[in-house]
Structure formats: structure tokens, C-alpha cells
Short mmCIF file of C-alpha atoms and ligand atoms in Angstrom, two decimals:
data_model
loop_
_atom_site.label_atom_id
_atom_site.label_comp_id
_atom_site.label_asym_id
_atom_site.label_seq_id
_atom_site.Cartn_x
_atom_site.Cartn_y
_atom_site.Cartn_z
CA UNK A 1 172.35 64.75 25.75
CA UNK A 2 170.93 66.11 22.49
CA UNK A 3 167.35 66.51 21.31
CA UNK A 4 167.85 63.45 19.06
CA UNK A 5 168.93 61.35 22.09
CA UNK A 6 165.97 62.65 24.06
CA UNK A 7 163.53 61.72 21.25
CA UNK A 8 165.04 58.26 20.73
CA UNK A 9 164.97 57.60 24.46
CA UNK A 10 161.34 58.65 24.64
CA UNK A 11 160.39 56.43 21.68
CA UNK A 12 162.18 53.43 23.25
CA UNK A 13 160.35 54.02 26.52
CA UNK A 14 156.88 55.02 25.30
CA UNK A 15 156.64 53.83 21.69
CA UNK A 16 156.34 55.73 18.40
CA UNK A 17 155.24 59.36 18.79
CA UNK A 18 152.76 61.42 16.83
CA UNK A 19 154.16 63.93 14.38
CA UNK A 20 152.67 66.64 16.62
CA UNK A 21 154.54 65.47 19.73
CA UNK A 22 157.79 65.22 17.78
CA UNK A 23 157.24 68.66 16.20
CA UNK A 24 156.46 70.22 19.56
CA UNK A 25 159.72 68.98 21.08
CA UNK A 26 161.70 70.08 18.00
CA UNK A 27 160.28 73.62 18.10
CA UNK A 28 159.74 74.53 21.74
CA UNK A 29 161.38 71.92 23.99
CA UNK A 30 162.48 74.05 26.98
CA UNK A 31 166.13 73.04 26.57
CA UNK A 32 166.72 72.10 22.93
CA UNK A 33 163.77 73.57 21.01
CA UNK A 34 164.54 75.37 17.76
CA UNK A 35 162.82 78.58 18.81
CA UNK A 36 164.01 78.38 22.38
CA UNK A 37 167.68 78.42 21.49
CA UNK A 38 167.94 81.05 18.82
CA UNK A 39 166.55 83.90 16.75
CA UNK A 40 166.04 82.18 13.38
CA UNK A 41 164.67 85.15 11.46
CA UNK A 42 166.91 86.21 8.60
CA UNK A 43 169.16 83.18 9.12
CA UNK A 44 166.79 80.34 8.28
CA UNK A 45 163.76 82.12 6.85
CA UNK A 46 162.20 85.53 6.42
CA UNK A 47 158.67 86.78 6.93
CA UNK A 48 156.42 89.50 5.54
CA UNK A 49 157.14 92.11 8.26
CA UNK A 50 160.87 91.55 7.77
CA UNK A 51 160.43 92.13 4.03
CA UNK A 52 158.53 95.43 4.24
CA UNK A 53 157.42 97.90 6.91
CA UNK A 54 154.18 98.30 4.93
CA UNK A 55 152.89 94.92 6.17
CA UNK A 56 152.82 95.84 9.86
CA UNK A 57 151.73 99.41 9.18
CA UNK A 58 148.65 98.37 7.20
CA UNK A 59 147.61 95.59 9.59
CA UNK A 60 148.07 97.93 12.55
CA UNK A 61 145.90 100.55 10.90
CA UNK A 62 143.26 97.91 10.07
CA UNK A 63 143.08 96.97 13.76
CA UNK A 64 142.92 100.64 14.80
CA UNK A 65 140.05 101.17 12.33
CA UNK A 66 138.18 98.18 13.82
CA UNK A 67 138.70 99.75 17.27
CA UNK A 68 137.33 103.11 16.10
CA UNK A 69 134.37 101.38 14.40
CA UNK A 70 133.45 99.85 17.77
CA UNK A 71 133.47 103.15 19.64
CA UNK A 72 137.10 103.07 20.81
CA UNK A 73 136.73 100.84 23.92
CA UNK A 74 139.32 101.59 26.61
CA UNK A 75 141.34 99.94 27.93
CA UNK A 76 141.93 97.47 25.14
CA UNK A 77 144.47 94.66 24.89
CA UNK A 78 146.69 94.83 21.81
CA UNK A 79 148.27 91.41 21.43
CA UNK A 80 150.48 89.43 19.12
CA UNK A 81 151.26 85.74 19.46
CA UNK A 82 154.60 84.76 17.94
CA UNK A 83 155.91 88.31 17.38
CA UNK A 84 159.32 87.18 16.10
CA UNK A 85 161.63 90.16 16.33
CA UNK A 86 158.77 92.53 17.14
CA UNK A 87 159.01 94.15 13.71
CA UNK A 88 155.34 93.85 12.76
CA UNK A 89 154.23 95.32 16.08
CA UNK A 90 156.80 98.13 15.95
CA UNK A 91 155.55 99.09 12.47
CA UNK A 92 151.91 98.83 13.61
CA UNK A 93 152.55 101.06 16.64
CA UNK A 94 154.43 103.68 14.63
CA UNK A 95 151.67 103.81 12.01
CA UNK A 96 148.91 104.16 14.61
CA UNK A 97 150.64 106.75 16.80
CA UNK A 98 148.38 109.50 15.51
CA UNK A 99 145.09 107.64 15.84
CA UNK A 100 143.44 109.76 18.57
CA UNK A 101 143.35 107.97 21.92
CA UNK A 102 144.58 104.64 20.56
CA UNK A 103 147.95 104.44 22.27
CA UNK A 104 146.53 105.72 25.55
CA UNK A 105 143.90 102.98 25.50
CA UNK A 106 146.05 100.01 24.56
CA UNK A 107 147.95 97.57 26.76
CA UNK A 108 150.53 95.58 24.84
CA UNK A 109 150.65 91.80 25.40
CA UNK A 110 152.95 89.38 23.59
CA UNK A 111 152.75 85.57 23.54
CA UNK A 112 156.19 84.12 22.93
CA UNK A 113 157.84 80.78 23.65
CA UNK A 114 161.38 81.85 22.82
CA UNK A 115 163.59 83.64 25.37
CA UNK A 116 165.90 84.74 22.53
CA UNK A 117 163.02 86.34 20.65
CA UNK A 118 161.56 87.88 23.83
CA UNK A 119 164.86 89.73 24.20
CA UNK A 120 164.61 91.02 20.61
CA UNK A 121 161.01 92.09 21.22
CA UNK A 122 162.02 93.93 24.39
CA UNK A 123 164.55 95.96 22.40
CA UNK A 124 162.00 97.11 19.82
CA UNK A 125 158.85 97.36 21.92
CA UNK A 126 160.17 98.19 25.38
CA UNK A 127 158.77 101.75 25.21
CA UNK A 128 155.28 100.26 25.13
CA UNK A 129 155.87 98.25 28.29
CA UNK A 130 154.79 94.83 26.98
CA UNK A 131 153.65 91.94 29.15
CA UNK A 132 154.79 88.51 27.94
CA UNK A 133 152.84 85.27 28.22
CA UNK A 134 153.58 81.65 27.40
CA UNK A 135 150.15 80.93 25.89
CA UNK A 136 147.16 82.84 24.51
CA UNK A 137 145.04 81.51 27.40
CA UNK A 138 146.94 83.90 29.66
CA UNK A 139 145.87 87.04 27.75
CA UNK A 140 143.63 89.36 29.79
CA UNK A 141 139.87 89.00 29.41
CA UNK A 142 137.90 91.73 27.66
CA UNK A 143 138.30 93.58 24.36
CA UNK A 144 141.22 92.30 22.30
CA UNK A 145 142.95 93.51 19.16
CA UNK A 146 145.21 90.73 17.92
CA UNK A 147 147.40 90.14 14.92
CA UNK A 148 149.20 86.86 14.24
CA UNK A 149 151.51 86.36 11.27
CA UNK A 150 153.08 82.93 10.76
CA UNK A 151 152.14 81.84 14.27
CA UNK A 152 149.53 79.17 13.54
CA UNK A 153 151.88 77.44 11.07
CA UNK A 154 154.31 76.76 13.93
CA UNK A 155 151.70 74.85 15.95
CA UNK A 156 152.30 71.09 15.72
CA UNK A 157 150.19 68.95 13.39
CA UNK A 158 149.24 65.29 13.39
CA UNK A 159 149.19 63.52 10.04
CA UNK A 160 146.98 60.67 8.81
CA UNK A 161 147.13 58.77 5.54
CA UNK A 162 143.88 57.58 3.97
CA UNK A 163 143.75 53.78 4.02
CA UNK A 164 140.54 52.21 2.67
CA UNK A 165 137.60 53.24 4.88
CA UNK A 166 139.91 54.45 7.62
CA UNK A 167 143.18 56.16 8.27
CA UNK A 168 146.70 55.27 9.36
CA UNK A 169 148.44 57.86 11.48
CA UNK A 170 151.95 58.88 10.45
CA UNK A 171 154.21 58.29 13.45
CA UNK A 172 157.83 59.03 14.31
CA UNK A 173 159.78 55.97 15.41
CA UNK A 174 163.30 54.59 15.62
CA UNK A 175 164.88 52.57 12.82
CA UNK A 176 168.48 51.40 13.08
CA UNK A 177 169.29 54.05 15.63
CA UNK A 178 167.81 56.92 13.58
CA UNK A 179 164.45 58.69 13.60
CA UNK A 180 162.08 57.49 10.86
CA UNK A 181 158.47 57.94 9.83
CA UNK A 182 156.25 54.87 10.18
CA UNK A 183 152.62 53.97 9.49
CA UNK A 184 150.40 53.52 12.55
CA UNK A 185 147.66 50.86 12.77
CA UNK A 186 144.40 51.32 10.80
CA UNK A 187 141.95 53.56 12.65
CA UNK A 188 138.62 55.28 12.19
CA UNK A 189 138.94 59.05 12.71
CA UNK A 190 135.46 60.61 12.47
CA UNK A 191 136.76 64.18 12.59
CA UNK A 192 138.52 63.53 9.27
CA UNK A 193 135.38 62.33 7.49
CA UNK A 194 134.87 65.73 5.85
CA UNK A 195 138.02 64.99 3.80
CA UNK A 196 137.03 63.03 0.72
CA UNK A 197 140.49 62.07 -0.55
CA UNK A 198 141.94 59.12 -2.48
CA UNK A 199 143.80 56.29 -0.76
CA UNK A 200 147.32 57.25 0.25
CA UNK A 201 146.58 60.98 0.63
CA UNK A 202 147.84 62.62 3.82
CA UNK A 203 145.68 65.06 5.76
CA UNK A 204 146.84 67.14 8.69
CA UNK A 205 145.10 68.36 11.82
CA UNK A 206 146.51 70.80 14.32
CA UNK A 207 145.31 69.64 17.77
CA UNK A 208 146.21 72.92 19.49
CA UNK A 209 144.55 75.16 16.92
CA UNK A 210 140.89 74.95 18.05
CA UNK A 211 141.81 75.87 21.63
CA UNK A 212 144.10 78.71 20.58
CA UNK A 213 141.54 80.17 18.18
CA UNK A 214 138.67 79.76 20.68
CA UNK A 215 140.65 81.52 23.44
CA UNK A 216 141.18 84.48 21.10
CA UNK A 217 137.61 84.38 19.75
CA UNK A 218 136.05 84.44 23.24
CA UNK A 219 137.84 87.71 23.99
CA UNK A 220 137.08 89.24 20.60
CA UNK A 221 133.38 88.45 21.15
CA UNK A 222 133.55 91.08 23.94
CA UNK A 223 135.06 93.65 21.58
CA UNK A 224 137.99 94.15 19.23
CA UNK A 225 139.26 92.13 16.29
CA UNK A 226 141.72 89.38 15.42
CA UNK A 227 143.60 89.04 12.15
CA UNK A 228 145.40 85.80 11.26
CA UNK A 229 147.82 85.70 8.33
CA UNK A 230 149.57 82.51 7.33
CA UNK A 231 150.31 80.24 4.47
CA UNK A 232 147.56 77.75 3.92
CA UNK A 233 144.30 76.95 2.25
CA UNK A 234 140.65 76.14 2.88
CA UNK A 235 140.33 72.46 3.90
CA UNK A 236 143.96 71.92 3.02
CA UNK A 237 145.13 68.41 2.27
CA UNK A 238 148.40 66.72 1.51
CA UNK A 239 151.65 66.49 3.44
CA UNK A 240 152.71 70.11 3.98
CA UNK A 241 155.20 69.51 6.78
CA UNK A 242 158.31 71.44 5.88
CA UNK A 243 161.75 71.78 7.46
CA UNK A 244 163.81 74.80 6.50
CA UNK A 245 167.38 75.59 7.44
CA UNK A 246 169.44 78.46 6.04
CA UNK A 247 166.71 79.16 3.50
CA UNK A 248 166.69 75.62 2.06
CA UNK A 249 164.35 72.67 2.55
CA UNK A 250 165.99 69.87 4.56
CA UNK A 251 165.02 66.38 5.77
CA UNK A 252 162.74 67.11 8.76
CA UNK A 253 164.11 64.15 10.77
CA UNK A 254 167.80 64.73 10.07
CA UNK A 255 168.82 67.20 12.79
CA UNK A 256 166.08 67.66 15.39
CA UNK A 257 165.93 71.21 16.76
CA UNK A 258 168.18 72.63 14.04
CA UNK A 259 165.54 73.44 11.39
CA UNK A 260 162.32 75.42 11.40
CA UNK A 261 159.28 73.16 11.07
CA UNK A 262 155.96 74.42 9.74
CA UNK A 263 152.77 73.08 8.20
CA UNK A 264 150.16 74.90 6.15
CA UNK A 265 147.23 76.28 8.09
CA UNK A 266 143.77 74.91 7.36
CA UNK A 267 141.70 78.10 7.43
CA UNK A 268 138.51 76.07 7.49
CA UNK A 269 139.64 74.68 10.85
CA UNK A 270 140.26 78.27 12.06
CA UNK A 271 136.78 79.34 10.92
CA UNK A 272 135.16 76.25 12.49
CA UNK A 273 136.89 76.84 15.83
CA UNK A 274 135.93 80.53 15.86
CA UNK A 275 132.41 79.78 14.62
CA UNK A 276 131.83 77.64 17.70
CA UNK A 277 132.16 80.71 19.95
CA UNK A 278 128.87 82.61 20.47
CA UNK A 279 128.66 86.28 19.52
CA UNK A 280 131.36 86.23 16.89
CA UNK A 281 131.56 87.21 13.21
CA UNK A 282 134.09 85.36 11.04
CA UNK A 283 135.28 86.89 7.77
CA UNK A 284 135.86 84.98 4.57
CA UNK A 285 139.41 83.89 3.84
CA UNK A 286 141.29 86.43 1.73
CA UNK A 287 144.55 86.22 -0.20
CA UNK A 288 147.36 88.31 1.29
CA UNK A 289 148.03 90.13 -1.99
CA UNK A 290 144.40 91.17 -2.40
CA UNK A 291 144.11 92.20 1.26
CA UNK A 292 147.25 94.36 1.18
CA UNK A 293 146.18 95.96 -2.09
CA UNK A 294 142.79 96.85 -0.61
CA UNK A 295 144.51 98.33 2.42
CA UNK A 296 146.54 100.64 0.19
CA UNK A 297 149.92 98.91 -0.09
CA UNK A 298 150.72 100.36 -3.50
CA UNK A 299 149.94 103.94 -2.46
CA UNK A 300 152.01 103.50 0.69
CA UNK A 301 154.99 102.10 -1.22
CA UNK A 302 154.75 104.99 -3.71
CA UNK A 303 154.77 107.45 -0.82
CA UNK A 304 157.85 105.76 0.67
CA UNK A 305 159.57 105.88 -2.74
CA UNK A 306 159.10 109.60 -3.23
CA UNK A 307 162.42 111.43 -3.30
CA UNK A 308 164.48 108.24 -2.83
CA UNK A 309 167.34 107.15 -5.11
CA UNK A 310 166.97 104.47 -7.79
CA UNK A 311 168.35 101.64 -5.64
CA UNK A 312 165.94 102.42 -2.79
CA UNK A 313 162.98 102.62 -5.18
CA UNK A 314 164.03 99.29 -6.69
CA UNK A 315 164.18 97.68 -3.24
CA UNK A 316 160.73 99.04 -2.33
CA UNK A 317 159.26 97.73 -5.59
CA UNK A 318 160.86 94.30 -5.07
CA UNK A 319 159.46 94.05 -1.53
CA UNK A 320 156.00 95.11 -2.75
CA UNK A 321 156.14 92.45 -5.44
CA UNK A 322 157.24 89.78 -2.99
CA UNK A 323 154.35 90.42 -0.61
CA UNK A 324 151.60 90.96 -3.18
CA UNK A 325 152.36 89.14 -6.41
CA UNK A 326 150.33 85.94 -6.93
CA UNK A 327 153.44 83.98 -7.90
CA UNK A 328 155.28 85.07 -4.75
CA UNK A 329 153.54 85.40 -1.33
CA UNK A 330 150.36 87.08 -2.61
CA UNK A 331 148.29 83.95 -3.25
CA UNK A 332 149.89 81.34 -1.00
CA UNK A 333 149.40 83.44 2.14
CA UNK A 334 145.86 83.96 3.33
CA UNK A 335 144.17 86.09 5.96
CA UNK A 336 141.05 85.75 8.09
CA UNK A 337 139.51 88.18 10.59
CA UNK A 338 137.26 87.85 13.64
CA UNK A 339 135.08 90.62 15.10
CA UNK A 340 132.11 90.64 17.50
CA UNK A 341 128.76 89.77 15.89
CA UNK A 342 127.19 92.95 14.51
CA UNK A 343 130.51 94.84 14.18
CA UNK A 344 131.95 95.80 10.80
CA UNK A 345 134.83 93.63 9.58
CA UNK A 346 138.26 95.29 9.58
CA UNK A 347 138.98 97.13 6.31
CA UNK A 348 140.07 94.86 3.48
CA UNK A 349 138.01 91.86 4.63
CA UNK A 350 134.70 90.54 3.27
CA UNK A 351 132.25 87.83 4.28
N1 SAH O 1 155.28 86.81 13.47
C1 SAH O 1 156.71 86.92 13.25
C2 SAH O 1 157.49 85.63 13.55
C3 SAH O 1 157.01 84.36 12.92
S1 SAH O 1 158.02 82.97 13.41
C4 SAH O 1 156.98 87.42 11.85
O1 SAH O 1 156.03 87.45 11.07
O2 SAH O 1 158.11 87.77 11.55
C5 SAH O 1 157.01 82.18 14.65
C6 SAH O 1 156.94 82.90 15.96
O3 SAH O 1 156.10 82.15 16.85
C7 SAH O 1 158.27 83.05 16.71
O4 SAH O 1 158.23 84.25 17.43
C8 SAH O 1 158.24 81.83 17.62
O5 SAH O 1 159.14 81.92 18.68
C9 SAH O 1 156.80 81.83 18.05
N2 SAH O 1 156.28 80.53 18.49
C10 SAH O 1 156.35 79.36 17.83
N3 SAH O 1 155.68 78.40 18.51
C11 SAH O 1 155.17 78.98 19.61
C12 SAH O 1 154.37 78.52 20.71
N4 SAH O 1 153.97 77.26 20.77
N5 SAH O 1 154.03 79.41 21.66
C13 SAH O 1 154.42 80.70 21.59
N6 SAH O 1 155.17 81.19 20.57
C14 SAH O 1 155.55 80.35 19.61
#
């Protein structure tokens, strides 16, 4: 049996599925899920930490600064959900090795659905004795330093299309033996009322996001900081569901489990979920390029370039441009930080 057969069988038995249920099976089904079966990084897509070591170094140092600002609580959980190959965390740990007391205080926890990627993470981070979890709920209680890059965009979204006074949910169904999108019946969806959009416009909600963010926020309220980086907007709208295979956009329904599926992150939804947790301070949303510049990306790249040959300098400059330039990842990717109420925000962030 294939994932397509499984999905078709489920639709025949239980009716059309939400985009979120379909996306969840495609990404993390225990047998056929995209992430479960392979390490997609480099093959299908690349991410900021894979482009430059500077990304993980600067975010690691920002978390260490937040820890120092709060009186260096020990022990402290250092966690990353969706660590990919472990590159960001390896860069963060190397950069913070000389922060007095930091490595002695931290306990490394990783949240990862993919056995293939857990194996990669063990290779790079094994010296720090990580503990793996299936969900963020399983992270230890108490002070938490957390960084998540391109994790929230992998959480499944539901989609609704504006139809008159109400909405019609986008569903995944079967048509002539193939998977197809279909329009669900008209419905009133009060939680979407804050979206004032013309008829026909799609809006997306990520049902898992409030719980994930609240679980992190509750721990940060006791100490520490969380930094989320992802591509998205404030109150994002429109159909942002994207399937990528071998670096190219593909039909999301064509080969279930064979392509990466993501949707833009609505940072307003992140802020709302975190804002519901008492004792928490939520930063404003910042563009990745501006954040990295404030954290010293250019100075760090210049330092790395010193004494290197022309080709190496060229590669460093290209990576810097890719992460920071507004026409590349600099504007599309955004960041948001959480700290306990009364604590300073991590460097680079503002209200
Ligand atoms: N942060 C890394 C990898 C991003 S890819 C980087 O920047 O390079 C998304 C990561 O999230 C992968 O590690 C993937 O296996 C993991 N992931 C996706 N959905 C998940 C889920 N529901 N639970 C846990 N991990 C998940």
C-alpha cells in the first residue's frame, strides 16, 4: 500500500478530509510521511542554517544573552523543535562555548518527528547528550531557551474560502480515482471574522499552532526565551500552501509523501497564542534581514572572510546576501521572541 492508497481509502470510508489532516499524513505519517522516510535537506530545499553558519551562531548568542540578562538560571533547558540536520544547534553551541557557565547549565532537548533526521542530529549533537521528544508538550517544565527555524511552517493548516457572509472549507477528496481539492458546505467560522477579505479569498489557520506556542510560552514565563523564525506575515491571507520537490514547486496532490509541504506562518496567531499565557512578554515581529544585521551578521561574515581566498570570500558574501537581502530571504522571513514579563527582549528584537 502507498500513502495515496491510504488517503483514498480513508476518504472513501470517512468522507473528504481537511487540508490539515491530509497535510499531516503527507508529512509525518508513521510509515509513509515525507519527513519520516528521509532527510530532505539539500535535496528538496535548503534553510538558513544550511546556507550560513552565521545564522545559528547569532541566534545562539542571542539566547545566551537572554539567559545572562535573567541572572543565568541553572539548570536551563535548551531546546529546538524541528532541528533538521542539527546544523543550527551545532553552530549555536560552538558560538556559545565561551559564555561562562552556559554549557554547564544547559540540558539539550530536541523535538523531532523524523527518525532519519534524529540520526543526523545525533551525529552532530551527540557530545551534548540530547534528549529527543515527539512533541513540545514533552519538554521539561521550568526555564526554557528555545529556537525554532522553519518548524511552524511544517504544521498542518486548514483552508477556508470566503463565500458571502460565511466560509467554505477547502477539502481533499477523491475524483476519478485521484486526489482533488473540493469546496466544503457553507459555514460560519467566528474565529475567522478578523479577516476582512473579498469573496473567493482563501485564509489559513494552523490548528496545532496555538497549543504548540502556548506549551512553549508557559515554560518561558518561568524563565528563558523563545525565538521563532519562519516565512510568513502578520495576519497572513491567501493560499500559501506549497509543495516543493528537488527545489521546484510541484502539484501538492500529485505524489503524496514525496514533496515537502509548507504554509506561511501567521505571526499574529503566534502572538495571540503567546499573549494568552500569563506572565509573558511578546516582541514585535521583525524581518530576518533586519534582525541578523542588528545581531552583527555583517561583522561576523567579514571576520570569517579575513585571510580567505577570493572564492571563499565570494561564497561568504553570497550567503550573507541570501539571508539578509530584502529580495531574497531578508524580508519574507520573520522572527518573533518571547521572554518572561519584565525581562529584556533578546538582542535584536523590539516591542
Ligand atoms: N530547523 C531546520 C529544519 C527545518 S525542516 C533548519 O532550519 O534547517 C522542518 C523540521 O521540522 C524537520 O526537522 C522536520 O522533521 C521537523 N518536523 C516537521 N513536522 C514536525 C512535527 N509535527 N513534529 C516534530 N517535528 C517536525
